[in-house]
Amino acid sequence: MAKGTVTIQTDRCKGCGLCIQACPQHVLAFTEEFNARGYRPVQLDERAHACTGCGVCAVVCPDVVFTVYRQPVRRAA
């Protein structure tokens, strides 16, 4: 299975939740804190290390707050 991660520019997130609904791995959730704009931004729940770096969150985000990183998959020779 592919492994990846995302970084989120929480100061730009308006908390619309589109990424949370779209994430196939269900690893995004709202934070409890508010950002400088008064919204509850999303955060990556890294406890399960389940992010695959698929990039769906970045595609649906209207505020372009995601940077996606994906580790290369090593294939058996």
Coordinates of N, CA and C in Angstrom, one line a residue, residues 18-19 22 54-68:
L18 N -14.9 19.9 2.7 CA -15.0 19.1 1.5 C -13.9 18.0 1.5
C19 N -12.7 18.3 2.0 CA -11.6 17.4 2.0 C -11.9 16.2 3.0
A22 N -14.2 13.9 1.2 CA -13.6 13.3 0.0 C -12.5 12.3 0.3
C54 N -2.8 10.2 -1.8 CA -3.6 10.1 -3.1 C -3.8 11.5 -3.7
G55 N -4.0 12.5 -2.9 CA -4.1 13.9 -3.4 C -5.6 14.3 -3.6
V56 N -6.5 13.5 -3.2 CA -7.9 13.9 -3.4 C -8.3 15.1 -2.6
C57 N -7.7 15.3 -1.4 CA -8.0 16.4 -0.6 C -7.5 17.7 -1.3
A58 N -6.4 17.6 -2.0 CA -5.8 18.8 -2.6 C -6.7 19.2 -3.9
V59 N -7.2 18.2 -4.5 CA -8.0 18.4 -5.7 C -9.4 19.1 -5.3
V60 N -10.0 18.7 -4.2 CA -11.3 19.3 -3.9 C -11.2 20.6 -3.1
C61 N -10.0 20.9 -2.6 CA -9.9 22.1 -1.7 C -10.0 23.4 -2.4
P62 N -11.0 24.2 -2.2 CA -11.1 25.5 -2.9 C -10.1 26.5 -2.4
D63 N -9.5 26.3 -1.3 CA -8.5 27.3 -0.7 C -7.1 26.9 -1.0
V64 N -6.8 25.8 -1.6 CA -5.5 25.3 -2.0 C -4.6 25.3 -0.8
V65 N -5.0 24.6 0.3 CA -4.2 24.6 1.5 C -3.3 23.3 1.7
F66 N -3.5 22.4 0.8 CA -2.8 21.1 0.9 C -1.5 21.0 0.1
T67 N -0.5 20.4 0.6 CA 0.7 20.0 -0.1 C 0.8 18.5 0.2
V68 N 0.8 17.7 -0.9 CA 0.8 16.3 -0.8 C 2.1 15.7 -1.0

